[in-house]
CSV table of C-alpha atoms and ligand atoms in Angstrom, one decimal:
chain,number,residue,atom,x,y,z
A,1,MET,CA,-20.0,269.5,84.0
A,2,LEU,CA,-17.8,272.3,84.9
A,3,THR,CA,-19.6,275.8,85.7
A,4,LEU,CA,-17.8,278.0,87.2
A,5,THR,CA,-19.1,280.9,89.1
A,6,LEU,CA,-18.2,284.7,89.8
A,7,ARG,CA,-15.9,284.0,92.6
A,8,ASP,CA,-14.5,281.3,91.0
A,9,PHE,CA,-12.9,283.9,88.7
A,10,GLU,CA,-12.2,286.5,90.7
A,11,GLN,CA,-10.2,284.3,92.7
A,12,ALA,CA,-8.5,283.1,89.5
A,13,ARG,CA,-7.7,287.0,88.8
A,14,GLU,CA,-6.0,287.3,92.7
A,15,ARG,CA,-3.7,284.5,91.4
A,16,ILE,CA,-2.7,285.5,88.4
A,17,ALA,CA,-3.4,289.5,88.4
A,18,GLN,CA,0.5,290.6,89.7
A,19,HIS,CA,1.7,288.8,86.7
A,20,ILE,CA,-0.4,290.4,83.9
A,21,LYS,CA,-1.1,294.1,82.4
A,22,ARG,CA,-4.6,295.1,83.3
A,23,THR,CA,-5.4,295.4,79.1
A,24,PRO,CA,-7.7,298.3,77.9
A,25,LEU,CA,-11.3,298.0,76.5
A,26,LEU,CA,-10.9,300.7,74.1
A,27,THR,CA,-13.8,303.1,72.8
A,28,SER,CA,-14.0,303.0,68.9
A,29,ARG,CA,-16.1,305.4,67.1
A,30,GLN,CA,-14.8,304.3,63.3
A,31,LEU,CA,-16.6,300.6,64.2
A,32,SER,CA,-19.2,301.9,66.2
A,33,GLU,CA,-20.7,303.7,63.5
A,34,ALA,CA,-19.8,301.2,61.0
A,35,THR,CA,-21.9,298.7,62.6
A,36,GLY,CA,-24.6,301.0,64.7
A,37,PHE,CA,-23.4,299.5,68.0
A,38,ASP,CA,-21.5,300.9,71.2
A,39,VAL,CA,-18.9,298.8,70.7
A,40,ARG,CA,-15.6,298.3,72.7
A,41,LEU,CA,-12.4,296.5,72.2
A,42,LYS,CA,-10.8,294.2,74.7
A,43,ALA,CA,-7.2,295.2,73.1
A,44,GLU,CA,-6.2,291.5,74.9
A,45,LEU,CA,-2.8,292.3,72.2
A,46,PHE,CA,-0.6,294.3,74.6
A,47,GLN,CA,-1.0,291.2,76.7
A,48,ARG,CA,2.5,289.9,77.5
A,49,VAL,CA,3.3,287.9,74.9
A,50,GLY,CA,0.8,289.2,72.7
A,51,SER,CA,-2.1,287.2,73.5
A,52,TYR,CA,-4.6,286.4,76.4
A,53,LYS,CA,-2.5,283.0,76.5
A,54,ILE,CA,-0.5,283.1,79.8
A,55,ARG,CA,-3.8,283.6,81.7
A,56,GLY,CA,-4.6,279.8,81.8
A,57,PRO,CA,-1.6,278.1,82.4
A,58,LEU,CA,-0.5,281.0,85.7
A,59,ASN,CA,-3.4,280.0,87.0
A,60,LYS,CA,-2.6,276.4,86.4
A,61,PHE,CA,0.3,276.8,87.8
A,62,ALA,CA,-0.6,278.4,90.5
A,63,LEU,CA,-2.9,275.4,91.6
A,64,MET,CA,-0.3,272.4,91.1
A,65,PRO,CA,1.1,270.9,93.7
A,66,GLU,CA,5.3,271.4,94.3
A,67,GLU,CA,6.3,267.9,94.0
A,68,GLN,CA,4.7,268.2,90.1
A,69,LYS,CA,6.1,271.5,89.7
A,70,ARG,CA,9.4,269.9,90.5
A,71,ARG,CA,9.3,266.9,87.6
A,72,GLY,CA,8.0,270.1,85.0
A,73,VAL,CA,5.4,270.0,82.2
A,74,VAL,CA,5.3,270.1,78.6
A,75,CYS,CA,2.6,271.1,75.8
A,76,SER,CA,2.7,271.0,72.1
A,77,SER,CA,2.2,274.3,69.6
A,78,ALA,CA,4.4,276.3,67.7
A,79,GLY,CA,1.9,279.3,68.5
A,80,ASN,CA,0.3,281.4,71.4
A,81,HIS,CA,-0.2,278.3,73.5
A,82,ALA,CA,3.7,277.4,73.5
A,83,GLN,CA,4.7,281.0,74.8
A,84,GLY,CA,2.1,281.2,77.4
A,85,VAL,CA,3.1,278.4,78.6
A,86,ALA,CA,6.8,279.4,78.3
A,87,LEU,CA,6.6,282.6,80.2
A,88,ALA,CA,4.4,281.5,82.8
A,89,ALA,CA,6.6,278.5,83.8
A,90,LYS,CA,9.3,280.5,83.9
A,91,ILE,CA,7.2,282.9,86.7
A,92,HIS,CA,6.5,280.1,88.7
A,93,GLY,CA,9.8,278.8,88.1
A,94,ILE,CA,8.8,275.4,86.6
A,95,ARG,CA,10.5,273.5,83.9
A,96,ALA,CA,8.7,273.7,80.8
A,97,VAL,CA,8.9,271.8,77.7
A,98,VAL,CA,7.5,272.5,74.2
A,99,CYS,CA,7.1,270.5,71.4
A,100,MET,CA,7.0,271.7,68.1
A,101,ALA,CA,7.1,270.3,64.5
A,102,GLU,CA,9.8,270.2,62.5
A,103,ASN,CA,9.1,273.2,60.0
A,104,ALA,CA,8.1,275.5,62.7
A,105,THR,CA,8.2,279.4,62.2
A,106,PRO,CA,12.3,280.0,63.4
A,107,ALA,CA,11.3,283.3,65.0
A,108,LYS,CA,8.7,281.2,67.1
A,109,ILE,CA,10.9,278.3,68.2
A,110,ALA,CA,13.5,281.7,69.5
A,111,ALA,CA,10.3,283.3,71.0
A,112,THR,CA,9.4,280.2,72.9
A,113,LYS,CA,13.7,279.9,73.7
A,114,ALA,CA,13.7,283.4,74.7
A,115,TYR,CA,11.1,282.7,77.2
A,116,GLY,CA,13.0,280.2,79.0
A,117,ALA,CA,11.6,276.8,77.2
A,118,GLU,CA,13.2,273.8,75.8
A,119,VAL,CA,11.7,273.0,72.8
A,120,VAL,CA,11.7,269.9,71.4
A,121,LEU,CA,11.3,269.5,67.1
A,122,HIS,CA,9.5,266.7,65.8
A,123,GLY,CA,7.2,265.4,63.1
A,124,THR,CA,5.9,267.5,60.6
A,125,ILE,CA,2.8,268.2,61.9
A,126,TRP,CA,0.9,269.6,65.5
A,127,ASP,CA,0.3,266.1,65.7
A,128,GLU,CA,3.3,264.6,65.8
A,129,ALA,CA,4.5,266.9,67.9
A,130,ASN,CA,1.5,266.0,70.6
A,131,GLU,CA,3.0,262.4,70.2
A,132,LYS,CA,6.2,263.5,71.4
A,133,ALA,CA,4.5,265.4,74.1
A,134,LYS,CA,2.6,262.3,75.3
A,135,GLU,CA,6.0,260.2,75.7
A,136,LEU,CA,7.8,262.8,77.8
A,137,VAL,CA,4.8,263.1,79.9
A,138,ARG,CA,4.7,258.8,80.2
A,139,ASN,CA,9.0,258.7,80.4
A,140,GLU,CA,9.7,261.7,82.1
A,141,GLY,CA,7.0,262.7,84.7
A,142,LEU,CA,5.9,266.3,82.9
A,143,THR,CA,2.5,267.4,83.6
A,144,TYR,CA,0.6,267.9,80.1
A,145,VAL,CA,-1.1,271.1,79.8
A,146,HIS,CA,-3.7,271.3,77.2
A,147,PRO,CA,-4.5,274.1,75.0
A,148,PHE,CA,-7.9,274.6,75.7
A,149,ASP,CA,-9.7,271.5,77.7
A,150,ASP,CA,-8.5,272.0,81.0
A,151,GLU,CA,-10.2,273.6,84.1
A,152,GLN,CA,-8.0,275.5,85.5
A,153,LEU,CA,-7.0,276.7,82.8
A,154,ILE,CA,-10.6,277.6,81.5
A,155,ALA,CA,-10.6,279.5,84.5
A,156,GLY,CA,-7.7,281.7,83.8
A,157,GLN,CA,-8.6,282.4,80.4
A,158,GLY,CA,-11.8,283.2,81.5
A,159,THR,CA,-10.5,286.3,84.1
A,160,LEU,CA,-10.5,288.1,80.7
A,161,GLY,CA,-14.3,288.1,80.8
A,162,LEU,CA,-14.6,289.4,84.6
A,163,GLU,CA,-12.1,292.3,83.5
A,164,ILE,CA,-14.8,293.3,80.6
A,165,VAL,CA,-17.8,293.1,83.1
A,166,GLN,CA,-15.7,294.7,85.4
A,167,ASP,CA,-15.0,297.7,83.6
A,168,TRP,CA,-17.9,298.0,81.9
A,169,PRO,CA,-21.0,296.3,83.7
A,170,ASP,CA,-23.6,297.4,81.1
A,171,VAL,CA,-22.0,295.5,78.4
A,172,GLU,CA,-24.6,293.7,76.9
A,173,ALA,CA,-22.6,291.5,74.4
A,174,VAL,CA,-19.6,290.0,74.3
A,175,VAL,CA,-18.0,288.5,71.0
A,176,VAL,CA,-14.9,286.0,70.9
A,177,PRO,CA,-13.4,284.2,68.8
A,178,ILE,CA,-13.4,280.0,68.7
A,179,GLY,CA,-10.7,277.5,68.7
A,180,GLY,CA,-10.4,274.9,70.7
A,181,GLY,CA,-13.0,276.6,72.8
A,182,GLY,CA,-10.5,277.1,76.1
A,183,LEU,CA,-11.1,281.6,75.5
A,184,ILE,CA,-14.9,281.1,75.5
A,185,SER,CA,-15.6,278.8,78.1
A,186,GLY,CA,-13.8,281.5,80.4
A,187,VAL,CA,-15.3,284.2,79.3
A,188,SER,CA,-19.1,282.6,78.5
A,189,MET,CA,-19.0,281.8,82.0
A,190,ALA,CA,-17.3,284.9,83.8
A,191,VAL,CA,-20.2,287.4,82.1
A,192,LYS,CA,-23.0,285.2,82.3
A,193,SER,CA,-21.9,284.6,86.4
A,194,PHE,CA,-22.0,288.1,86.1
A,195,ASN,CA,-25.1,289.1,84.4
A,196,PRO,CA,-26.7,286.0,82.9
A,197,ARG,CA,-28.2,289.1,80.1
A,198,ILE,CA,-25.0,288.9,78.6
A,199,LYS,CA,-25.2,287.5,75.3
A,200,VAL,CA,-22.2,285.8,74.4
A,201,ILE,CA,-21.6,284.9,70.6
A,202,GLY,CA,-18.5,283.0,69.3
A,203,VAL,CA,-17.1,284.0,65.7
A,204,GLU,CA,-15.1,280.8,63.8
A,205,SER,CA,-13.8,280.9,60.3
A,206,SER,CA,-15.8,278.6,58.3
A,207,ASP,CA,-13.3,277.5,56.4
A,208,GLY,CA,-13.1,275.3,59.7
A,209,PRO,CA,-16.3,275.7,62.4
A,210,ALA,CA,-15.9,272.7,64.7
A,211,MET,CA,-17.4,274.2,67.5
A,212,GLN,CA,-20.8,275.2,65.5
A,213,ALA,CA,-20.5,271.6,63.9
A,214,SER,CA,-20.7,270.0,67.2
A,215,VAL,CA,-23.0,272.1,68.6
A,216,ARG,CA,-25.6,271.6,65.4
A,217,ALA,CA,-24.8,268.1,65.7
A,218,GLY,CA,-25.6,267.8,69.8
A,219,LYS,CA,-22.5,265.6,70.0
A,220,LEU,CA,-18.8,266.6,69.2
A,221,GLU,CA,-17.5,266.2,65.5
A,222,THR,CA,-14.3,266.0,63.9
A,223,ILE,CA,-14.1,268.2,60.6
A,224,ASP,CA,-11.9,268.0,58.0
A,225,CYS,CA,-10.0,271.8,58.9
A,226,ARG,CA,-8.9,274.5,56.1
A,227,THR,CA,-8.9,277.6,57.8
A,228,ILE,CA,-5.5,279.0,57.6
A,229,ILE,CA,-5.3,281.3,60.9
A,230,ASP,CA,-3.7,279.3,63.4
A,231,GLY,CA,-5.9,280.4,66.5
A,232,LEU,CA,-8.6,279.2,64.9
A,233,ARG,CA,-7.2,275.7,63.5
A,234,VAL,CA,-9.3,272.9,65.0
A,235,ARG,CA,-10.4,269.6,64.2
A,236,ARG,CA,-12.0,269.0,67.2
A,237,VAL,CA,-13.1,271.5,69.6
A,238,GLY,CA,-12.4,270.4,73.6
A,239,GLU,CA,-14.8,268.1,75.5
A,240,ILE,CA,-15.5,270.1,78.7
A,241,ASN,CA,-15.3,273.6,75.6
A,242,PHE,CA,-18.2,271.9,74.3
A,243,SER,CA,-20.3,271.3,77.1
A,244,VAL,CA,-19.6,275.1,78.1
A,245,VAL,CA,-20.5,276.3,75.0
A,246,GLN,CA,-24.1,274.2,74.6
A,247,ARG,CA,-24.4,275.6,78.0
A,248,PHE,CA,-23.3,279.7,78.2
A,249,VAL,CA,-22.8,280.4,74.7
A,250,ASP,CA,-25.8,281.9,72.6
A,251,GLU,CA,-25.0,282.0,69.4
A,252,ILE,CA,-21.9,280.8,67.0
A,253,VAL,CA,-21.1,282.5,63.7
A,254,ALA,CA,-18.5,281.6,61.2
A,255,LEU,CA,-17.5,283.4,58.2
A,256,PRO,CA,-14.2,282.8,55.8
A,257,ASP,CA,-10.9,283.3,56.1
A,258,ALA,CA,-10.8,286.1,53.1
A,259,GLU,CA,-13.1,288.2,55.4
A,260,ILE,CA,-11.1,287.5,58.2
A,261,PHE,CA,-8.3,288.6,56.8
A,262,ASP,CA,-10.1,292.1,55.3
A,263,ALA,CA,-11.1,292.7,59.0
A,264,MET,CA,-7.8,292.2,60.2
A,265,LEU,CA,-6.4,294.9,57.6
A,266,TRP,CA,-9.1,297.4,59.0
A,267,VAL,CA,-8.9,296.8,62.4
A,268,MET,CA,-4.9,297.9,61.6
A,269,GLU,CA,-5.8,300.6,59.1
A,270,ARG,CA,-8.9,301.8,61.6
A,271,CYS,CA,-7.9,301.2,64.9
A,272,LYS,CA,-4.2,301.0,64.5
A,273,LEU,CA,-4.0,297.8,66.6
A,274,VAL,CA,-1.9,295.5,65.1
A,275,VAL,CA,-4.5,291.9,65.6
A,276,GLU,CA,-3.9,289.0,64.3
A,277,GLY,CA,-6.1,286.5,62.1
A,278,ALA,CA,-8.0,285.4,65.0
A,279,ALA,CA,-8.6,288.3,66.9
A,280,ALA,CA,-9.8,289.7,64.2
A,281,ALA,CA,-12.8,287.5,63.7
A,282,PRO,CA,-15.6,289.2,65.7
A,283,VAL,CA,-14.5,292.3,64.5
A,284,ALA,CA,-15.4,290.4,60.7
A,285,ALA,CA,-18.2,289.0,62.3
A,286,LEU,CA,-19.9,292.5,63.3
A,287,LEU,CA,-18.5,294.3,60.4
A,288,ARG,CA,-20.5,291.9,57.7
A,289,GLY,CA,-23.6,292.0,60.0
A,290,LEU,CA,-23.7,288.5,61.4
A,291,VAL,CA,-24.3,290.0,64.9
A,292,ASP,CA,-28.0,290.5,65.6
A,293,LEU,CA,-28.9,292.8,68.2
A,294,PRO,CA,-30.7,296.2,68.6
A,295,LYS,CA,-29.4,298.8,67.0
A,296,GLY,CA,-27.4,301.1,69.9
A,297,SER,CA,-26.3,297.9,71.7
A,298,ARG,CA,-23.2,297.8,73.9
A,299,VAL,CA,-20.9,295.4,72.4
A,300,ALA,CA,-17.3,294.3,73.6
A,301,ALA,CA,-15.1,292.4,71.0
A,302,VAL,CA,-12.0,290.3,72.5
A,303,LEU,CA,-9.1,291.4,70.2
A,304,SER,CA,-7.5,288.3,71.7
A,305,GLY,CA,-3.9,288.3,70.5
A,306,GLY,CA,-1.5,290.6,67.8
A,307,ASN,CA,1.2,287.7,67.1
A,308,LEU,CA,1.4,287.6,63.1
A,309,ASN,CA,4.1,287.6,61.2
A,310,VAL,CA,3.7,291.2,59.5
A,311,ARG,CA,6.2,289.7,56.4
A,312,GLN,CA,3.0,287.8,55.8
A,313,LEU,CA,1.4,291.4,54.7
A,314,ALA,CA,4.0,291.9,51.7
A,315,GLY,CA,2.3,288.8,49.9
A,316,GLN,CA,-0.7,287.0,49.9
A,317,LYS,CA,-1.0,284.7,52.6
A,318,TRP,CA,-1.7,286.4,55.7
A,319,ASN,CA,-2.1,285.1,59.2
B,1,PLP,C1,-5.3,285.1,69.5
B,1,PLP,C2,-6.0,283.7,69.4
B,1,PLP,N1,-7.5,284.1,69.5
B,1,PLP,C3,-7.8,283.0,70.6
B,1,PLP,C4,-7.9,281.7,70.2
B,1,PLP,C5,-8.7,280.5,70.3
B,1,PLP,O1,-8.9,280.4,71.6
B,1,PLP,P1,-9.4,278.6,72.2
B,1,PLP,O2,-8.5,277.8,71.4
B,1,PLP,O3,-9.2,278.9,73.3
B,1,PLP,O4,-10.5,278.9,72.0
B,1,PLP,C6,-6.5,281.9,69.9
B,1,PLP,C7,-5.7,280.1,69.8
B,1,PLP,O5,-4.5,280.0,69.9
B,1,PLP,C8,-5.3,282.4,70.0
B,1,PLP,O6,-4.2,282.2,69.6
């Protein structure tokens, strides 16, 4: 059972600090007035690669034995994980292969290549691209970098939580989006190891609440996932993630994609910040009154990334 201490997160942060930005914790009068809480926004959309996803791979690669580094790493993702792995591998001088489905967005393929990774296109859905990645592990001895179910990755992602409590030691609650559960696993252990009374609230899309379903069932469940928000789109969360969430997360709330997209526009309009769908989920939960805390509570919301296809804003399908 994975339990990381404050020292673990401090050490992870020392390993990665020189390669990342210390993203700001912004005050938001607009959001505070709208919710009745004292809300601050961890603006991780300003992180290198545009999301928190570089933190975990940087920590993992810093700990990787030389011989494994020489063989290289592989992951399968068409989103933020791909870019996080690609840049972290480049920083550590490691060969990185990223498997994506053949219909992946050209802009994302280009961005991943620009960070120095080799892109292998295979199949039409993530599962098929992932099979290709596993094949490269077997045939070429590459190390697989899981997007959420990995201890060293979780320790790296959790450095975001450490920064929140360092910058705001009086924080009373932290609201975090959940996809596979990597981010909230790290953040929940980091903030609770600093102060176990800090509440951690996870937010999912009710169009694909894989973690909420598993917590309710008391075991890992595979769900029929219909959300179109890519950071939140997971049919089954990770085993380590599930166990950490069961022990360290106080509540999980869920709301439909449409309400999360409304919050995305709200943040852009009122806070002048470009956030992607997954990052708007905590704000959506706050605006819709799903976070039940006393008036005036000090609440940090994690704006986890800002990588969205802005051209979609001109149409109906936003992500
Ligand atoms: C911007 C953003 N926020 C949140 C998440 C969810 O993180 P996790 O899968 O670690 O729960 C993701 C995952 O891809 C993401 O890209």
